[in-house]
Amino acid sequence: MESLGDGNHTAVTEFILLGLTEDPTLQIFLFTVILCIYVVTISGNLSTIILIRISAQLHHPMYFFLSHLALADMGYSSSVTPNMLVNFLVERNTISYLGCAIQLGSAVFFGTVECFLLAAMAYDRFVAICNPLLYSIKMSTQVCAQLFSVAYVGGFLNASSFMISFFSLFFCGPNLVNHFFCDFAPLVKLSCSDISIPAVVPSFSAGSIIVVTVFVIAVSYVYILITILKMRSTEGRYKAFSTCTSHLTAVTLFYGTITFIYVMPKSSYSTDQNKIVSVFYMVVIPMLNPLIYSLRNNEIKGALKRELGRKIFS
């Protein structure tokens, strides 16, 4: 353990990530699977961004939000996956003190941006279904820019609260992090300084964001459901609801796993279960989002066919 002397204390300058497993055979298997997932994540989300940028039919607020969601997914996965893959190949995976802070901050930033974007997309669906005549006004370029600003500023502020709290902790003893990335909770357990304030501030910040975004999503869908039920046409109901299914699926997957990690009592699940769920929402979900939106959205499938047809016959 590399360290720096500081009076009667020894400050930790690096951490050792214990990863998912110590079984060599399982490590090889997980490396192969997660590498494939990561390749699909980057290619799928990058393709989504490019398709939305080059296809004029997709130049609508809903798809601009989707392109930023794809960008957040790439950042979210990239903040932990490359380091996790290295962890499978080396005997001891070390990460510097500063590197740990950067990994924590980037994961929180992109995760927070995703929360805000999912809420903004729910609001977009609410306006489109409940106030279609005012859609162009309520979802103007200026409004979209404001929503994007809220998402990225919110992500920056939440990430800052985690990083400031991390830097306020003092590590003078064990440096073994029982996780595959620098998650805040296992880091707090290693601290030998007072954790009362550093532990509460990030929890309050992250908790507030989750509550606010879930509230916006819930209220939006309550009004959407009421509007759909008032429709006389069965075809109209189906068409309106079908525009929400992809988003609802993404919201359920993302917030379902976040609830398991951050809301359920810690005594109800083990550290290993925490790791598995973390892999799902930080590695698997970023891969699933472009598949969910492409397979269940006729406009994206149509745009993809048109662009592929142009490339083939050009």
CSV table of C-alpha atoms in Angstrom, one decimal:
chain,number,residue,atom,x,y,z
A,1,MET,CA,0.0,0.0,0.0
A,2,GLU,CA,1.5,3.3,-1.1
A,3,SER,CA,1.1,6.0,1.5
A,4,LEU,CA,2.2,9.4,2.7
A,5,GLY,CA,3.1,10.2,6.2
A,6,ASP,CA,1.1,12.8,7.9
A,7,GLY,CA,2.0,13.2,11.6
A,8,ASN,CA,0.7,10.2,13.5
A,9,HIS,CA,-1.4,9.0,10.4
A,10,THR,CA,-0.6,7.4,7.1
A,11,ALA,CA,-2.6,8.7,4.2
A,12,VAL,CA,-3.6,6.2,1.5
A,13,THR,CA,-2.6,7.3,-2.0
A,14,GLU,CA,-4.1,4.4,-3.9
A,15,PHE,CA,-6.9,1.8,-3.6
A,16,ILE,CA,-7.2,-1.8,-4.5
A,17,LEU,CA,-10.4,-2.8,-6.2
A,18,LEU,CA,-11.4,-6.3,-5.3
A,19,GLY,CA,-13.6,-6.7,-8.4
A,20,LEU,CA,-16.5,-9.1,-8.9
A,21,THR,CA,-14.7,-12.4,-8.3
A,22,GLU,CA,-11.3,-14.0,-7.6
A,23,ASP,CA,-12.1,-17.2,-9.5
A,24,PRO,CA,-9.7,-17.2,-12.6
A,25,THR,CA,-12.1,-19.2,-14.8
A,26,LEU,CA,-15.0,-17.0,-13.9
A,27,GLN,CA,-12.9,-13.9,-14.5
A,28,ILE,CA,-12.1,-15.0,-18.1
A,29,PHE,CA,-15.8,-15.7,-18.8
A,30,LEU,CA,-16.9,-12.4,-17.3
A,31,PHE,CA,-14.2,-10.5,-19.2
A,32,THR,CA,-15.5,-11.9,-22.5
A,33,VAL,CA,-19.1,-11.2,-21.7
A,34,ILE,CA,-18.6,-7.7,-20.4
A,35,LEU,CA,-16.2,-6.8,-23.3
A,36,CYS,CA,-18.9,-7.9,-25.7
A,37,ILE,CA,-21.5,-5.9,-23.8
A,38,TYR,CA,-19.3,-2.8,-23.8
A,39,VAL,CA,-18.6,-3.0,-27.6
A,40,VAL,CA,-22.4,-3.3,-28.2
A,41,THR,CA,-23.0,-0.4,-25.8
A,42,ILE,CA,-20.6,2.0,-27.6
A,43,SER,CA,-21.5,0.9,-31.1
A,44,GLY,CA,-25.3,1.0,-30.4
A,45,ASN,CA,-25.4,4.3,-28.6
A,46,LEU,CA,-23.0,5.9,-31.1
A,47,SER,CA,-25.1,4.6,-34.0
A,48,THR,CA,-28.2,6.1,-32.3
A,49,ILE,CA,-26.5,9.5,-32.0
A,50,ILE,CA,-25.3,9.5,-35.6
A,51,LEU,CA,-28.7,8.3,-37.0
A,52,ILE,CA,-30.6,11.1,-35.1
A,53,ARG,CA,-28.1,13.7,-36.4
A,54,ILE,CA,-28.2,12.7,-40.1
A,55,SER,CA,-31.9,11.8,-40.4
A,56,ALA,CA,-34.1,14.9,-40.8
A,57,GLN,CA,-37.2,12.8,-39.8
A,58,LEU,CA,-35.8,12.5,-36.3
A,59,HIS,CA,-35.1,16.1,-35.7
A,60,HIS,CA,-37.7,16.4,-32.9
A,61,PRO,CA,-37.3,17.1,-29.2
A,62,MET,CA,-38.0,13.5,-28.3
A,63,TYR,CA,-35.1,12.3,-30.4
A,64,PHE,CA,-32.7,15.1,-29.3
A,65,PHE,CA,-33.3,13.9,-25.7
A,66,LEU,CA,-32.7,10.3,-26.9
A,67,SER,CA,-29.3,11.3,-28.5
A,68,HIS,CA,-28.2,12.9,-25.2
A,69,LEU,CA,-29.4,9.8,-23.3
A,70,ALA,CA,-27.2,7.7,-25.6
A,71,LEU,CA,-24.3,10.0,-24.9
A,72,ALA,CA,-24.9,9.7,-21.1
A,73,ASP,CA,-25.1,5.9,-21.5
A,74,MET,CA,-21.7,5.8,-23.2
A,75,GLY,CA,-20.2,8.0,-20.5
A,76,TYR,CA,-21.8,6.1,-17.7
A,77,SER,CA,-20.6,2.7,-18.9
A,78,SER,CA,-17.1,4.1,-19.9
A,79,SER,CA,-16.6,5.5,-16.4
A,80,VAL,CA,-16.4,2.0,-14.9
A,81,THR,CA,-16.3,-0.7,-17.6
A,82,PRO,CA,-12.7,-0.3,-19.0
A,83,ASN,CA,-11.3,-0.4,-15.5
A,84,MET,CA,-13.4,-3.4,-14.7
A,85,LEU,CA,-12.1,-5.2,-17.7
A,86,VAL,CA,-8.5,-4.5,-16.6
A,87,ASN,CA,-9.4,-5.9,-13.2
A,88,PHE,CA,-10.1,-9.3,-14.8
A,89,LEU,CA,-6.6,-9.4,-16.4
A,90,VAL,CA,-4.3,-8.3,-13.6
A,91,GLU,CA,-3.6,-9.9,-10.3
A,92,ARG,CA,-4.1,-6.7,-8.3
A,93,ASN,CA,-6.1,-3.8,-9.7
A,94,THR,CA,-4.9,-0.6,-8.1
A,95,ILE,CA,-6.4,2.9,-8.7
A,96,SER,CA,-4.8,6.1,-7.5
A,97,TYR,CA,-6.5,8.4,-5.0
A,98,LEU,CA,-7.2,11.0,-7.7
A,99,GLY,CA,-8.2,8.4,-10.2
A,100,CYS,CA,-10.7,7.0,-7.7
A,101,ALA,CA,-12.2,10.5,-7.3
A,102,ILE,CA,-12.4,11.0,-11.0
A,103,GLN,CA,-14.1,7.6,-11.5
A,104,LEU,CA,-16.6,8.4,-8.8
A,105,GLY,CA,-17.3,11.8,-10.1
A,106,SER,CA,-17.8,10.7,-13.7
A,107,ALA,CA,-20.1,7.9,-12.8
A,108,VAL,CA,-22.3,10.2,-10.6
A,109,PHE,CA,-22.3,12.9,-13.3
A,110,PHE,CA,-23.5,10.7,-16.1
A,111,GLY,CA,-25.9,8.8,-13.9
A,112,THR,CA,-27.5,12.1,-12.7
A,113,VAL,CA,-27.7,13.4,-16.3
A,114,GLU,CA,-29.6,10.2,-17.2
A,115,CYS,CA,-32.1,10.7,-14.4
A,116,PHE,CA,-32.8,14.3,-15.6
A,117,LEU,CA,-33.1,13.2,-19.2
A,118,LEU,CA,-35.5,10.4,-18.4
A,119,ALA,CA,-37.6,13.0,-16.5
A,120,ALA,CA,-37.4,15.5,-19.5
A,121,MET,CA,-38.5,12.7,-21.9
A,122,ALA,CA,-41.5,12.0,-19.7
A,123,TYR,CA,-42.4,15.7,-19.8
A,124,ASP,CA,-42.0,15.6,-23.6
A,125,ARG,CA,-44.5,12.7,-23.8
A,126,PHE,CA,-46.9,14.5,-21.5
A,127,VAL,CA,-46.9,17.6,-23.7
A,128,ALA,CA,-47.2,15.6,-26.9
A,129,ILE,CA,-50.2,13.5,-25.7
A,130,CYS,CA,-52.0,15.9,-23.4
A,131,ASN,CA,-51.3,19.2,-25.2
A,132,PRO,CA,-50.5,18.3,-28.8
A,133,LEU,CA,-51.6,21.7,-30.2
A,134,LEU,CA,-49.2,23.5,-27.9
A,135,TYR,CA,-46.3,21.1,-28.4
A,136,SER,CA,-44.3,23.3,-30.7
A,137,ILE,CA,-44.5,26.1,-28.1
A,138,LYS,CA,-44.0,24.1,-24.9
A,139,MET,CA,-41.2,22.1,-26.4
A,140,SER,CA,-39.5,24.8,-28.4
A,141,THR,CA,-35.7,24.9,-29.0
A,142,GLN,CA,-35.3,27.3,-26.1
A,143,VAL,CA,-37.2,25.1,-23.7
A,144,CYS,CA,-35.2,22.0,-24.8
A,145,ALA,CA,-32.0,24.0,-24.3
A,146,GLN,CA,-33.1,24.9,-20.8
A,147,LEU,CA,-34.0,21.2,-20.0
A,148,PHE,CA,-30.6,20.1,-21.3
A,149,SER,CA,-28.9,22.8,-19.1
A,150,VAL,CA,-30.8,21.6,-16.0
A,151,ALA,CA,-29.6,18.0,-16.7
A,152,TYR,CA,-25.9,18.8,-17.1
A,153,VAL,CA,-25.8,21.5,-14.4
A,154,GLY,CA,-27.6,19.1,-12.1
A,155,GLY,CA,-25.1,16.3,-13.0
A,156,PHE,CA,-22.2,18.6,-12.3
A,157,LEU,CA,-23.5,19.8,-8.9
A,158,ASN,CA,-24.4,16.2,-7.8
A,159,ALA,CA,-21.0,14.9,-8.9
A,160,SER,CA,-19.3,17.9,-7.1
A,161,SER,CA,-21.1,17.0,-3.9
A,162,PHE,CA,-19.7,13.4,-4.1
A,163,MET,CA,-16.2,14.5,-5.0
A,164,ILE,CA,-16.0,17.2,-2.3
A,165,SER,CA,-17.3,14.7,0.3
A,166,PHE,CA,-14.7,12.1,-1.0
A,167,PHE,CA,-11.8,14.6,-0.6
A,168,SER,CA,-13.0,15.5,2.9
A,169,LEU,CA,-12.5,11.9,4.0
A,170,PHE,CA,-9.2,10.8,5.4
A,171,PHE,CA,-7.9,7.3,4.6
A,172,CYS,CA,-5.2,6.0,6.9
A,173,GLY,CA,-5.7,2.3,7.1
A,174,PRO,CA,-7.1,-0.4,4.8
A,175,ASN,CA,-7.3,0.4,1.1
A,176,LEU,CA,-9.2,-2.6,-0.2
A,177,VAL,CA,-12.4,-1.5,-1.9
A,178,ASN,CA,-14.9,-4.3,-2.0
A,179,HIS,CA,-16.4,-3.4,-5.4
A,180,PHE,CA,-15.4,-3.3,-9.0
A,181,PHE,CA,-15.3,0.6,-9.1
A,182,CYS,CA,-14.9,3.4,-6.6
A,183,ASP,CA,-18.4,3.5,-5.3
A,184,PHE,CA,-18.9,6.0,-2.5
A,185,ALA,CA,-20.4,3.6,0.1
A,186,PRO,CA,-17.5,1.1,0.4
A,187,LEU,CA,-15.1,4.1,0.4
A,188,VAL,CA,-16.8,5.6,3.4
A,189,LYS,CA,-16.3,2.4,5.2
A,190,LEU,CA,-12.6,2.7,4.8
A,191,SER,CA,-12.4,6.2,6.1
A,192,CYS,CA,-10.8,6.8,9.5
A,193,SER,CA,-12.2,10.4,9.8
A,194,ASP,CA,-15.6,11.7,10.9
A,195,ILE,CA,-18.1,10.6,8.2
A,196,SER,CA,-21.2,12.2,9.6
A,197,ILE,CA,-21.3,15.1,7.2
A,198,PRO,CA,-19.5,13.6,4.2
A,199,ALA,CA,-21.8,10.6,4.2
A,200,VAL,CA,-25.0,12.7,4.6
A,201,VAL,CA,-24.4,15.4,1.9
A,202,PRO,CA,-24.1,13.1,-1.1
A,203,SER,CA,-27.1,11.0,0.1
A,204,PHE,CA,-29.2,14.1,0.4
A,205,SER,CA,-28.1,15.4,-3.0
A,206,ALA,CA,-28.7,12.1,-4.8
A,207,GLY,CA,-31.9,11.3,-2.9
A,208,SER,CA,-33.3,14.7,-3.8
A,209,ILE,CA,-32.6,14.3,-7.5
A,210,ILE,CA,-34.2,10.8,-7.5
A,211,VAL,CA,-37.3,12.0,-5.7
A,212,VAL,CA,-37.7,15.1,-8.0
A,213,THR,CA,-37.2,13.2,-11.2
A,214,VAL,CA,-39.4,10.3,-10.2
A,215,PHE,CA,-42.1,12.8,-9.2
A,216,VAL,CA,-41.9,14.5,-12.6
A,217,ILE,CA,-42.1,11.1,-14.4
A,218,ALA,CA,-45.0,9.8,-12.2
A,219,VAL,CA,-47.1,13.0,-12.5
A,220,SER,CA,-46.5,13.1,-16.3
A,221,TYR,CA,-47.6,9.5,-16.7
A,222,VAL,CA,-50.7,10.0,-14.5
A,223,TYR,CA,-51.8,12.8,-16.8
A,224,ILE,CA,-50.9,10.7,-19.9
A,225,LEU,CA,-52.9,7.8,-18.6
A,226,ILE,CA,-56.0,10.0,-17.9
A,227,THR,CA,-55.8,11.5,-21.4
A,228,ILE,CA,-55.4,8.1,-23.0
A,229,LEU,CA,-58.4,6.7,-21.1
A,230,LYS,CA,-60.5,9.6,-22.3
A,231,MET,CA,-59.8,8.8,-26.0
A,232,ARG,CA,-62.7,7.2,-27.7
A,233,SER,CA,-60.7,5.6,-30.5
A,234,THR,CA,-59.0,2.3,-29.6
A,235,GLU,CA,-56.5,3.0,-32.4
A,236,GLY,CA,-55.8,6.4,-30.9
A,237,ARG,CA,-55.2,4.9,-27.5
A,238,TYR,CA,-52.8,2.3,-28.9
A,239,LYS,CA,-50.9,4.9,-30.9
A,240,ALA,CA,-50.6,7.2,-27.9
A,241,PHE,CA,-49.5,4.5,-25.5
A,242,SER,CA,-47.1,3.0,-28.0
A,243,THR,CA,-45.1,6.2,-28.1
A,244,CYS,CA,-44.4,5.8,-24.3
A,245,THR,CA,-43.6,2.1,-24.0
A,246,SER,CA,-39.9,2.5,-24.9
A,247,HIS,CA,-39.5,5.2,-22.3
A,248,LEU,CA,-41.5,3.4,-19.7
A,249,THR,CA,-39.3,0.3,-20.2
A,250,ALA,CA,-36.1,2.4,-19.8
A,251,VAL,CA,-37.4,4.1,-16.7
A,252,THR,CA,-38.5,0.9,-15.1
A,253,LEU,CA,-35.1,-0.8,-15.6
A,254,PHE,CA,-33.1,2.2,-14.5
A,255,TYR,CA,-35.0,3.3,-11.4
A,256,GLY,CA,-35.8,-0.2,-10.4
A,257,THR,CA,-32.2,-1.0,-10.0
A,258,ILE,CA,-31.4,2.3,-8.4
A,259,THR,CA,-34.1,1.7,-5.8
A,260,PHE,CA,-32.6,-1.7,-5.0
A,261,ILE,CA,-29.2,-0.1,-4.4
A,262,TYR,CA,-30.0,3.2,-2.7
A,263,VAL,CA,-33.5,2.8,-1.2
A,264,MET,CA,-33.8,-0.7,0.2
A,265,PRO,CA,-32.3,-1.3,3.7
A,266,LYS,CA,-28.6,-2.4,3.4
A,267,SER,CA,-29.4,-5.4,5.7
A,268,SER,CA,-31.8,-6.8,3.1
A,269,TYR,CA,-29.0,-7.6,0.6
A,270,SER,CA,-25.3,-8.6,0.5
A,271,THR,CA,-22.3,-6.8,-1.0
A,272,ASP,CA,-22.2,-9.4,-3.7
A,273,GLN,CA,-25.8,-8.7,-4.6
A,274,ASN,CA,-25.0,-5.0,-4.7
A,275,LYS,CA,-22.2,-5.7,-7.1
A,276,ILE,CA,-24.4,-7.7,-9.4
A,277,VAL,CA,-27.1,-5.1,-9.5
A,278,SER,CA,-24.5,-2.4,-10.0
A,279,VAL,CA,-23.2,-4.3,-13.1
A,280,PHE,CA,-26.8,-4.4,-14.4
A,281,TYR,CA,-27.5,-0.7,-14.2
A,282,MET,CA,-24.0,0.6,-15.0
A,283,VAL,CA,-23.0,-1.9,-17.7
A,284,VAL,CA,-26.1,-3.8,-19.0
A,285,ILE,CA,-28.7,-1.0,-19.1
A,286,PRO,CA,-26.6,1.4,-21.2
A,287,MET,CA,-26.4,-1.5,-23.8
A,288,LEU,CA,-30.2,-2.2,-23.6
A,289,ASN,CA,-31.4,1.4,-24.0
A,290,PRO,CA,-30.5,1.8,-27.8
A,291,LEU,CA,-32.0,-1.7,-28.4
A,292,ILE,CA,-35.2,-0.8,-26.5
A,293,TYR,CA,-35.7,2.5,-28.4
A,294,SER,CA,-34.7,1.1,-31.8
A,295,LEU,CA,-36.7,-2.1,-31.7
A,296,ARG,CA,-39.9,-0.5,-30.3
A,297,ASN,CA,-39.9,2.7,-32.2
A,298,ASN,CA,-41.2,2.7,-35.8
A,299,GLU,CA,-39.8,6.1,-36.7
A,300,ILE,CA,-36.2,5.0,-35.7
A,301,LYS,CA,-36.6,1.7,-37.5
A,302,GLY,CA,-37.9,3.6,-40.6
A,303,ALA,CA,-35.1,6.2,-40.5
A,304,LEU,CA,-32.5,3.4,-40.1
A,305,LYS,CA,-33.9,1.5,-43.2
A,306,ARG,CA,-33.9,4.7,-45.2
A,307,GLU,CA,-30.3,5.6,-44.3
A,308,LEU,CA,-29.1,2.1,-44.9
A,309,GLY,CA,-30.9,2.1,-48.3
A,310,ARG,CA,-29.2,5.3,-49.3
A,311,LYS,CA,-25.8,3.9,-48.4
A,312,ILE,CA,-26.4,0.6,-50.2
A,313,PHE,CA,-27.8,2.2,-53.4
A,314,SER,CA,-25.6,5.3,-53.5
